[in-house]
Coordinates of C-alpha atoms in Angstrom, one line a residue:
M1 CA 43.5 -11.8 24.3
S2 CA 46.1 -9.9 25.9
A3 CA 50.0 -10.8 24.8
V4 CA 51.4 -12.7 27.5
L5 CA 48.1 -14.4 27.3
L6 CA 49.3 -15.8 23.7
V7 CA 53.0 -16.2 25.4
L8 CA 51.8 -18.4 27.5
S9 CA 49.0 -20.6 25.4
A10 CA 51.6 -20.8 22.1
R11 CA 54.5 -22.2 24.9
L12 CA 52.1 -24.5 26.8
S13 CA 50.4 -25.5 23.0
A14 CA 54.6 -26.8 22.7
A15 CA 55.3 -28.0 25.5
A16 CA 52.1 -30.3 24.2
A17 CA 53.4 -31.1 20.6
A18 CA 56.9 -31.9 22.5
A19 CA 54.8 -34.2 25.4
F20 CA 52.5 -35.7 22.6
G21 CA 53.5 -35.7 19.5
T22 CA 50.3 -32.8 19.1
S23 CA 49.4 -28.9 19.4
Y24 CA 46.3 -28.5 21.8
D25 CA 44.4 -25.6 22.8
P26 CA 45.3 -24.4 26.9
E27 CA 42.4 -23.0 27.6
L28 CA 43.9 -20.6 30.4
R29 CA 41.3 -19.0 32.4
S30 CA 42.3 -16.8 35.1
S31 CA 42.0 -18.8 38.4
T32 CA 39.3 -17.6 40.9
K33 CA 41.8 -18.2 44.0
P34 CA 45.2 -16.0 44.9
E35 CA 45.7 -19.0 46.0
F36 CA 45.2 -21.1 42.0
G37 CA 48.3 -18.7 41.2
H38 CA 47.1 -16.1 38.4
Y39 CA 46.0 -18.8 35.1
Q40 CA 44.5 -22.3 35.0
S41 CA 44.2 -24.3 31.8
N42 CA 42.8 -28.1 32.4
L43 CA 44.7 -28.9 29.6
A44 CA 46.3 -32.1 30.9
L45 CA 42.3 -33.7 31.2
R46 CA 41.3 -32.7 28.5
I47 CA 44.7 -35.0 26.6
G48 CA 44.6 -36.9 29.8
N49 CA 40.2 -38.2 28.9
V50 CA 41.6 -38.8 24.5
L51 CA 45.4 -40.5 25.7
G52 CA 43.0 -42.4 28.4
L53 CA 46.1 -41.4 30.5
P54 CA 45.7 -40.3 34.2
P55 CA 45.6 -35.8 33.9
R56 CA 47.8 -35.9 36.7
D57 CA 50.6 -37.7 35.0
V58 CA 49.9 -35.6 32.2
A59 CA 50.3 -32.3 33.7
A60 CA 53.7 -33.6 35.2
R61 CA 55.1 -34.5 31.7
L62 CA 53.7 -30.8 30.0
V63 CA 55.4 -29.4 33.7
A64 CA 58.3 -30.5 32.8
A65 CA 58.0 -29.5 29.0
L66 CA 57.1 -26.0 29.6
Q67 CA 59.9 -23.2 29.3
L68 CA 58.4 -20.4 31.5
D69 CA 61.1 -19.3 33.8
D70 CA 61.2 -16.1 31.9
L71 CA 58.3 -15.2 32.6
C72 CA 56.6 -17.1 35.7
E73 CA 57.1 -19.3 38.8
Q74 CA 57.5 -23.0 38.7
P75 CA 54.8 -24.4 37.3
S76 CA 52.1 -25.6 40.4
I77 CA 49.3 -29.5 39.7
A78 CA 46.2 -28.8 41.7
G79 CA 43.4 -31.2 41.9
P80 CA 42.9 -34.0 39.1
G81 CA 45.4 -32.3 36.7
F82 CA 45.0 -28.5 37.0
I83 CA 47.9 -26.3 35.8
N84 CA 48.8 -23.0 37.6
L85 CA 50.6 -20.8 36.5
T86 CA 51.9 -17.2 38.2
L87 CA 52.9 -14.8 36.4
L88 CA 56.3 -12.9 38.0
P89 CA 56.6 -9.6 39.7
S90 CA 58.8 -8.5 36.2
T91 CA 56.3 -9.9 33.6
L92 CA 53.3 -8.2 35.7
A93 CA 55.3 -4.7 35.9
K94 CA 56.1 -5.1 32.0
T95 CA 52.6 -5.8 30.9
V96 CA 51.2 -3.0 32.6
N97 CA 53.3 -0.4 31.7
E98 CA 53.6 -1.4 28.0
P99 CA 49.6 -1.6 27.8
E100 CA 48.1 -3.3 24.9
T101 CA 46.2 -0.6 22.4
F102 CA 44.3 -1.3 19.8
T103 CA 44.6 -0.6 16.1
S104 CA 41.9 -0.5 12.4
N105 CA 40.8 -4.6 12.4
G106 CA 39.4 -3.2 8.9
R107 CA 36.3 -4.1 9.6
R108 CA 33.1 -1.8 9.1
V109 CA 30.0 -2.2 10.8
V110 CA 26.8 -0.2 11.2
V111 CA 24.8 0.3 15.1
D112 CA 21.1 0.8 15.0
Y113 CA 20.0 2.3 18.5
S114 CA 17.9 4.8 20.3
Q115 CA 15.5 5.3 18.1
P116 CA 12.4 7.6 19.3
N117 CA 9.3 8.2 17.3
V118 CA 8.1 11.6 15.5
A119 CA 6.0 13.3 17.1
K120 CA 6.6 12.0 20.5
Q121 CA 8.7 12.7 24.1
M122 CA 11.4 10.9 25.0
H123 CA 10.0 8.8 27.2
V124 CA 11.9 5.8 30.0
G125 CA 12.0 3.2 27.0
H126 CA 13.9 5.1 24.9
L127 CA 17.0 5.2 27.8
R128 CA 18.1 1.4 27.3
S129 CA 18.4 1.6 23.5
T130 CA 20.5 4.8 23.7
V131 CA 22.8 3.4 25.7
I132 CA 24.9 0.5 24.9
G133 CA 24.1 1.5 21.9
D134 CA 26.4 4.2 22.5
A135 CA 28.6 2.1 24.9
L136 CA 29.3 -0.4 22.4
C137 CA 29.4 2.0 19.8
N138 CA 32.5 2.9 22.0
V139 CA 33.8 0.0 22.6
L140 CA 33.5 -1.6 18.7
A141 CA 35.4 1.6 17.7
F142 CA 38.3 1.3 20.5
A143 CA 38.6 -2.0 19.9
G144 CA 39.4 -1.1 16.1
Y145 CA 35.8 -1.6 14.0
D146 CA 35.1 1.9 11.7
V147 CA 32.1 2.6 13.1
I148 CA 28.5 3.8 11.3
R149 CA 26.2 4.7 13.8
Q150 CA 22.4 4.9 12.5
N151 CA 19.5 6.2 14.3
H152 CA 16.8 4.4 12.9
V153 CA 13.6 7.1 14.0
G154 CA 9.9 6.9 13.7
D155 CA 9.9 8.5 11.4
W156 CA 7.2 6.9 8.6
G157 CA 4.3 5.4 8.4
T158 CA 0.1 5.1 9.9
Q159 CA 0.6 7.6 12.6
Y160 CA 1.8 10.3 11.2
G161 CA -1.3 9.9 8.5
M162 CA -3.9 9.8 11.6
M163 CA -1.7 12.6 12.8
I164 CA -2.3 14.6 9.6
E165 CA -5.3 14.5 9.0
Q166 CA -6.5 14.7 12.3
L167 CA -5.2 18.1 11.9
L168 CA -7.3 19.2 8.2
E169 CA -10.7 18.2 10.3
E170 CA -9.5 20.0 13.0
G171 CA -7.9 22.7 10.7
I172 CA -4.8 23.6 12.8
A173 CA -2.0 24.3 11.6
A174 CA 1.2 22.4 12.4
E175 CA 3.5 25.1 12.1
S176 CA 1.7 25.6 15.6
L177 CA 2.3 23.1 17.7
D178 CA 5.5 22.2 19.4
L179 CA 6.3 18.6 20.2
E180 CA 3.8 18.6 23.7
G181 CA 1.0 20.0 20.9
L182 CA 2.4 17.7 18.9
Q183 CA 2.2 14.8 21.6
R184 CA -1.4 15.6 22.3
L185 CA -2.0 15.6 18.6
Y186 CA -0.9 11.5 18.4
E187 CA -3.5 10.5 21.4
R188 CA -6.5 12.5 19.7
S189 CA -5.6 10.9 16.7
R190 CA -5.4 7.6 18.1
K191 CA -8.2 7.3 20.1
H192 CA -10.2 8.7 16.0
F193 CA -8.7 6.0 14.3
D194 CA -9.1 3.5 16.6
A195 CA -13.3 4.9 17.1
D196 CA -14.1 6.0 13.5
G197 CA -13.8 2.9 10.2
T198 CA -14.3 6.3 8.3
F199 CA -11.3 8.6 9.5
A200 CA -9.1 5.2 9.7
D201 CA -10.1 4.9 5.7
K202 CA -9.3 8.5 5.4
A203 CA -5.6 8.0 7.9
R204 CA -4.3 5.6 5.8
L205 CA -5.5 7.5 2.2
R206 CA -2.9 9.4 4.2
V207 CA 0.0 7.6 4.1
V208 CA -0.9 6.8 0.9
A209 CA -0.2 10.4 -0.2
L210 CA 2.3 10.6 2.6
Q211 CA 5.0 8.0 0.8
S212 CA 4.2 9.1 -3.0
G213 CA 5.1 12.9 -2.4
D214 CA 1.7 14.8 -1.9
P215 CA 3.0 18.2 -1.4
E216 CA 0.9 19.4 1.6
T217 CA 0.2 16.5 3.5
R218 CA 4.9 16.6 3.6
A219 CA 4.6 19.5 4.3
M220 CA 2.8 18.9 8.1
W221 CA 4.9 15.5 8.2
R222 CA 8.4 18.0 7.6
H223 CA 7.1 19.9 10.8
M224 CA 6.3 17.2 13.3
V225 CA 10.5 16.4 12.5
D226 CA 12.1 18.7 13.0
V227 CA 10.2 20.3 16.2
S228 CA 10.7 16.0 17.0
L229 CA 14.6 15.9 15.8
D230 CA 15.0 19.4 18.0
D231 CA 14.0 18.1 21.1
F232 CA 15.9 15.2 20.7
D233 CA 18.9 16.2 19.9
E234 CA 18.4 18.2 23.6
V235 CA 17.6 15.4 25.0
Y236 CA 21.1 13.7 24.0
A237 CA 23.0 16.6 24.6
L238 CA 21.4 15.6 28.8
L239 CA 22.6 12.5 28.2
G240 CA 25.6 12.7 27.2
S241 CA 24.6 10.4 24.0
A242 CA 27.8 10.9 21.6
L243 CA 24.5 11.1 18.2
T244 CA 24.2 13.4 16.1
R245 CA 21.7 15.0 13.8
Q246 CA 24.0 13.3 10.4
D247 CA 23.8 10.0 12.4
V248 CA 19.4 9.1 11.8
V249 CA 18.0 7.9 8.4
G250 CA 15.3 8.2 9.5
E251 CA 12.2 5.3 8.2
S252 CA 11.3 7.6 5.2
A253 CA 14.8 8.1 4.4
Y254 CA 14.1 4.0 2.2
N255 CA 11.2 5.3 1.2
D256 CA 12.1 5.7 -2.3
D257 CA 13.9 1.7 -2.4
L258 CA 10.8 0.2 -0.8
P259 CA 8.8 -0.3 -4.1
R260 CA 12.2 -2.0 -6.1
V261 CA 12.8 -3.7 -2.2
V262 CA 8.9 -5.2 -3.0
A263 CA 9.5 -6.1 -6.8
E264 CA 12.9 -8.0 -6.5
L265 CA 10.9 -10.3 -3.1
D266 CA 8.2 -11.0 -5.9
A267 CA 10.5 -11.0 -9.1
Q268 CA 12.2 -13.7 -7.2
G269 CA 8.8 -15.8 -6.2
L270 CA 9.9 -15.1 -2.8
L271 CA 5.9 -13.3 -2.7
T272 CA 2.6 -14.3 -2.0
E273 CA -1.2 -11.8 -1.8
S274 CA -3.1 -12.3 1.2
D275 CA -6.1 -10.5 1.6
G276 CA -4.8 -7.6 -1.6
A277 CA -1.0 -8.1 0.3
M278 CA 1.5 -9.2 -0.6
C279 CA 3.3 -10.9 1.8
A280 CA 6.6 -13.4 2.1
F281 CA 6.4 -17.2 4.3
L282 CA 9.0 -18.3 5.2
P283 CA 9.8 -22.7 6.5
G284 CA 9.4 -22.9 9.9
F285 CA 8.0 -19.1 11.3
L286 CA 4.8 -20.1 12.7
G287 CA 1.4 -18.7 14.8
R288 CA 1.0 -20.6 18.0
D289 CA -1.9 -21.1 15.8
G290 CA 0.2 -23.4 13.8
D291 CA -0.6 -21.1 10.7
P292 CA 2.2 -19.2 9.3
L293 CA 3.3 -16.3 9.9
P294 CA 3.5 -13.4 7.1
V295 CA 6.4 -11.4 6.9
I296 CA 4.5 -8.3 4.9
V297 CA 6.4 -5.7 2.8
R298 CA 3.0 -4.2 1.2
K299 CA 0.3 -3.6 2.5
S300 CA -3.5 -4.4 0.7
D301 CA -3.7 -0.5 0.6
G302 CA -0.8 0.3 -1.2
G303 CA 1.4 0.9 1.5
F304 CA 4.2 0.0 2.7
G305 CA 4.6 -1.9 6.8
Y306 CA 8.0 -1.5 8.2
S307 CA 9.2 -4.5 7.8
A308 CA 10.4 -2.8 3.7
T309 CA 11.9 0.1 5.5
D310 CA 13.6 -3.2 7.4
L311 CA 14.3 -4.5 5.0
A312 CA 15.0 -2.1 2.8
A313 CA 17.9 -0.6 5.7
V314 CA 20.2 -3.6 5.9
R315 CA 19.9 -3.8 1.6
H316 CA 21.3 -1.0 2.2
R317 CA 23.8 -1.3 4.8
V318 CA 25.2 -4.0 2.8
S319 CA 26.0 -3.0 -0.5
T320 CA 25.6 1.2 0.4
L321 CA 27.8 1.4 3.3
H322 CA 30.0 -2.0 3.0
T323 CA 29.2 -2.9 6.5
D324 CA 31.0 -6.0 7.1
R325 CA 28.8 -6.4 10.6
I326 CA 24.8 -4.9 11.4
V327 CA 24.2 -4.5 15.2
Y328 CA 20.8 -3.4 16.1
V329 CA 19.7 -2.6 19.5
V330 CA 16.3 -2.9 19.9
D331 CA 14.2 -4.5 23.1
H332 CA 14.1 -8.4 23.3
R333 CA 9.3 -7.7 22.3
Q334 CA 11.1 -7.2 18.7
A335 CA 13.4 -10.8 18.0
L336 CA 10.6 -12.6 16.1
H337 CA 10.4 -9.6 14.1
F338 CA 14.4 -9.4 12.9
D339 CA 14.7 -13.4 13.3
M340 CA 12.2 -12.5 10.4
I341 CA 13.9 -9.9 8.5
F342 CA 17.0 -11.2 8.6
T343 CA 15.6 -14.6 7.0
L344 CA 14.0 -12.7 5.0
A345 CA 17.2 -10.5 3.9
R346 CA 19.2 -14.0 3.6
T347 CA 17.3 -16.1 1.4
A348 CA 16.2 -12.7 -1.5
G349 CA 20.9 -12.5 -1.2
W350 CA 20.7 -9.4 0.9
L351 CA 22.3 -10.0 3.4
P352 CA 26.0 -12.5 2.6
A353 CA 25.9 -15.0 5.0
A354 CA 30.3 -13.8 5.8
V355 CA 27.8 -10.1 7.6
P356 CA 26.2 -10.8 11.0
A357 CA 23.8 -9.9 11.9
E358 CA 23.1 -9.7 15.3
H359 CA 19.7 -8.4 17.6
V360 CA 20.8 -6.8 20.4
S361 CA 18.3 -6.7 23.0
F362 CA 17.4 -6.2 25.8
G363 CA 15.0 -6.5 29.3
T364 CA 12.1 -4.0 30.1
V365 CA 12.8 -1.5 33.4
L366 CA 11.4 -1.7 35.9
G367 CA 8.9 0.7 39.0
P368 CA 9.6 0.2 42.9
N369 CA 6.7 -2.4 42.5
G370 CA 8.3 -4.6 39.4
K371 CA 6.4 -3.7 36.9
P372 CA 7.1 -1.5 34.4
F373 CA 7.9 1.4 34.7
K374 CA 5.0 4.4 34.7
T375 CA 4.0 8.0 36.1
R376 CA 2.1 8.2 38.7
E377 CA -0.9 8.4 37.5
G378 CA -0.3 4.8 35.0
G379 CA 1.6 6.9 31.6
T380 CA 5.2 7.2 30.7
V381 CA 8.2 8.4 32.1
K382 CA 9.7 11.2 30.0
L383 CA 13.7 10.6 30.0
V384 CA 13.7 14.6 29.8
D385 CA 12.5 14.1 33.8
L386 CA 14.3 10.8 35.4
L387 CA 17.1 13.1 34.0
E388 CA 17.1 15.6 35.7
S389 CA 15.5 13.7 38.9
A390 CA 19.0 11.8 38.9
V391 CA 21.0 15.0 38.5
A392 CA 19.2 16.2 40.8
R393 CA 20.1 13.8 44.0
A394 CA 23.2 13.7 42.7
D395 CA 23.7 17.7 43.4
A396 CA 22.3 16.6 47.3
L397 CA 25.1 14.3 47.6
L398 CA 27.1 16.9 46.7
A399 CA 26.2 19.4 49.1
G400 CA 29.2 20.9 51.5
R401 CA 31.1 19.8 48.8
E402 CA 34.3 22.3 48.8
G403 CA 36.8 22.5 45.6
V404 CA 34.3 20.4 43.3
D405 CA 32.2 22.9 40.2
R406 CA 29.2 21.5 42.1
A407 CA 26.6 22.1 38.9
A408 CA 29.0 20.2 36.5
T409 CA 30.0 17.1 38.6
A410 CA 26.3 16.8 39.6
R411 CA 25.1 16.4 35.9
A412 CA 28.1 13.6 35.0
V413 CA 27.6 12.0 38.3
G414 CA 23.8 11.8 38.0
I415 CA 24.3 11.1 35.0
G416 CA 26.7 8.2 35.0
A417 CA 24.9 7.0 37.5
V418 CA 21.3 5.6 35.9
K419 CA 23.4 4.7 32.2
Y420 CA 25.4 2.0 34.8
A421 CA 22.9 1.2 37.1
D422 CA 21.8 0.6 33.2
L423 CA 24.7 -2.1 31.2
S424 CA 25.9 -2.9 35.3
S425 CA 23.3 -6.4 35.1
D426 CA 23.6 -8.2 32.0
R427 CA 21.0 -6.3 29.4
G428 CA 18.2 -9.5 28.9
N429 CA 17.0 -8.6 32.3
D430 CA 14.7 -6.3 33.7
Y431 CA 15.7 -4.9 35.8
V432 CA 14.8 -2.3 38.9
F433 CA 14.6 2.2 38.6
D434 CA 15.5 3.0 41.8
L435 CA 18.2 5.7 42.2
D436 CA 18.5 5.8 45.7
R437 CA 20.4 2.8 45.1
M438 CA 22.2 4.5 41.8
V439 CA 23.2 7.6 43.1
A440 CA 25.4 5.1 46.2
M441 CA 28.9 5.9 46.0
T442 CA 29.8 2.4 47.4
G443 CA 29.1 -0.8 45.5
N444 CA 28.7 -1.6 42.6
T445 CA 27.2 1.7 40.6
G446 CA 28.5 4.0 38.9
P447 CA 29.4 6.8 41.1
Y448 CA 31.6 4.6 43.0
L449 CA 34.0 3.4 40.0
Q450 CA 33.3 8.1 40.1
Y451 CA 35.0 8.5 43.2
A452 CA 38.0 6.0 42.8
H453 CA 38.9 8.3 39.3
A454 CA 38.9 11.1 41.4
R455 CA 40.4 9.9 44.3
L456 CA 43.5 8.0 42.4
T457 CA 43.8 12.1 40.6
R458 CA 43.5 14.0 43.7
L459 CA 46.8 11.9 45.5
L460 CA 48.5 11.5 41.6
S461 CA 48.2 15.6 42.2
K462 CA 50.9 15.2 44.6
A463 CA 52.7 13.2 43.9
G464 CA 55.0 14.3 41.0
T465 CA 55.7 13.4 37.9
P466 CA 54.8 9.3 37.5
G467 CA 58.0 6.8 36.4
E468 CA 57.6 3.5 35.8
L469 CA 56.3 0.3 37.8
T470 CA 59.9 -0.9 38.3
E471 CA 58.8 -3.9 42.0
L472 CA 55.3 -5.6 43.4
K473 CA 56.3 -7.6 46.3
D474 CA 53.2 -6.5 48.2
P475 CA 50.2 -9.7 47.6
A476 CA 47.9 -6.0 47.1
E477 CA 49.8 -4.5 44.6
Q478 CA 49.9 -8.1 42.5
R479 CA 46.5 -7.9 42.8
L480 CA 45.4 -4.7 41.5
A481 CA 48.4 -5.0 38.3
L482 CA 47.4 -8.0 37.2
L483 CA 43.4 -7.2 37.3
L484 CA 45.2 -4.5 34.7
T485 CA 46.5 -6.7 32.3
G486 CA 43.7 -6.9 31.9
F487 CA 41.2 -4.2 30.1
A488 CA 42.5 -5.0 26.9
T489 CA 41.2 -8.7 26.7
T490 CA 38.1 -7.1 28.8
V491 CA 36.9 -4.8 25.3
E492 CA 37.6 -7.6 23.0
Q493 CA 35.0 -9.9 24.7
V494 CA 32.4 -6.8 25.5
A495 CA 33.0 -6.8 21.1
E496 CA 32.6 -10.0 20.5
T497 CA 29.7 -10.6 22.4
L498 CA 28.3 -7.3 22.6
Q499 CA 27.7 -7.4 26.4
P500 CA 29.1 -4.3 28.3
H501 CA 28.2 -5.2 31.7
K502 CA 31.2 -7.7 31.0
L503 CA 33.0 -4.4 31.0
C504 CA 31.4 -3.2 33.7
T505 CA 32.1 -5.8 36.1
Y506 CA 35.5 -5.7 34.7
L507 CA 36.2 -2.4 36.0
Y508 CA 33.9 -2.8 40.1
D509 CA 36.7 -5.6 40.1
V510 CA 39.8 -3.0 39.3
A511 CA 38.1 -0.5 41.2
S512 CA 37.7 -3.3 44.6
A513 CA 41.6 -3.9 44.0
L514 CA 42.7 -0.5 43.5
S515 CA 40.5 -0.2 47.7
V516 CA 42.1 -2.5 49.5
F517 CA 45.7 -1.7 47.7
Y518 CA 45.1 1.9 50.3
E519 CA 44.8 -0.3 52.6
Q520 CA 47.7 -2.0 52.5
C521 CA 50.4 -0.4 50.9
P522 CA 50.8 4.0 51.1
V523 CA 51.1 5.4 48.6
L524 CA 52.8 9.2 49.6
S525 CA 54.0 7.9 52.6
S526 CA 56.5 4.8 50.5
E527 CA 59.7 6.1 49.4
G528 CA 62.3 4.8 47.2
A529 CA 61.7 2.6 44.6
T530 CA 58.5 1.8 46.3
R531 CA 56.8 5.2 46.2
A532 CA 57.9 5.5 42.7
S533 CA 56.5 1.9 42.1
R534 CA 53.2 3.2 43.9
I535 CA 53.0 5.7 41.6
A536 CA 52.9 4.0 38.3
L537 CA 50.5 1.9 39.8
C538 CA 48.5 3.9 40.8
T539 CA 48.9 6.0 36.4
A540 CA 48.3 3.4 35.5
T541 CA 44.6 2.3 37.4
R542 CA 43.4 6.0 36.8
K543 CA 44.0 5.2 32.6
V544 CA 42.4 1.8 33.3
L545 CA 38.9 4.0 34.6
Q546 CA 39.1 6.2 33.4
D547 CA 39.1 4.7 29.5
G548 CA 36.7 2.7 30.9
L549 CA 34.3 5.0 32.4
G550 CA 34.6 6.7 29.0
L551 CA 33.4 3.3 27.2
L552 CA 30.2 3.9 29.2
G553 CA 30.2 7.0 28.2
I554 CA 30.3 8.1 31.2
E555 CA 31.6 11.2 32.5
A556 CA 34.8 9.7 35.0
P557 CA 35.3 13.7 37.5
D558 CA 38.9 15.3 38.9
A559 CA 36.3 15.7 41.8
M560 CA 34.1 15.2 43.6

């Protein structure tokens, strides 16, 4: 909550205590219409309901007890008893001139996101996890968290047993394959695994050899990992992701801990043998047939499933990384899995009640036909192809523009358009991938916000040294200034709810208010204090747009 909101809330609460003997949370909210002022409270309605008094009479007594002359215009009462507050222009100006800053909150958060699989090219399905994860990491760090990024790469398990066994049968050296070759190898081994029971058994035993440290198996696996990570780095660089090789903590990192995970669960009486596998059956988790659903931590062949790895990761993040909060950015299909993992980890004592574990789920990227986005041939869309298409589309729009670094700007606009389209809708919803709409310069799009920033940069380059905001006479100025005071509050909300679309909505509101301000309030052609004040307002707006886009992982070009 912003500083001015904290003060207003405290004084409303004090007025309630003075008038009725009890302090209340006024639950101040931004007004939905200008005629209702800047903020509105339903406190009188709630007090009236508790005390059996007419809300308008309660509101009148509250207003009489309020001490707000130094901050607000005279409060008004609307409808059944809503209290409306309008900040003085001087209060608005002071709040814009002294923006809130965040300091360390002393809390550490681990954010698990992106999670591509080794030996496979990153595809459109990894877009959302990476973009959402980056944005949340940026916001959480800005809000005062110590953020640890974790890229839980899929580099362990059955598929590597299949692929290595296929290599051995074909007599192909692992070192001869690039990532595309590894992808084709996976496809061949998958078909072989599904069609040939003998091969499937060999592949499962190869997984056990991998997990046991067999040198030949490990060497082939290591090549697959190295080739894949090199390719991932290139995709992250194109996407502008903050993920680095140092953030990669794949499934394999927990291999040595898996026997201990099973042993500790077994010692606590949490495991049951079922058809040779070691499973945990948790109360309340039932399949469609009504039978208990298992968490398989050790398979019948002695290998460990990804549930064991996820449990080891939870334990490591709490006991070794000492996290105070864990965030998993994984698509909605894994909701039940994480619910079961978190429940088992808490039951085992590895995930204390004081450490929240949150599954940040998200919907599917759809094609124009409303179905999951695929190539014309029905295959998975490679992420790098998607991003390059967006950059090319942005480059075409920049044709003929002077004074612009076309290549750099096209990359910033194209990648930014894709990211913003992903982040601007509620992450729980599916969304249609439509490049024409994404790169549009109007509407709630990334390029629209980037252009607002570039336009301000051009204006301010002609304005001279900015001063402070001293006056806000026009309603358009006041509306823009009021929005600017909400930046810190919006960041706090996103850090708490992990809903980045709230920041997108806020920035779009700022850019829209800026457009109205341009139309109604000349800046460079104004004179004296008015000119200086409007330049200061533009400077503050540019910083909010730049900071906000940066938190979303989107570049803010100075020219477009």
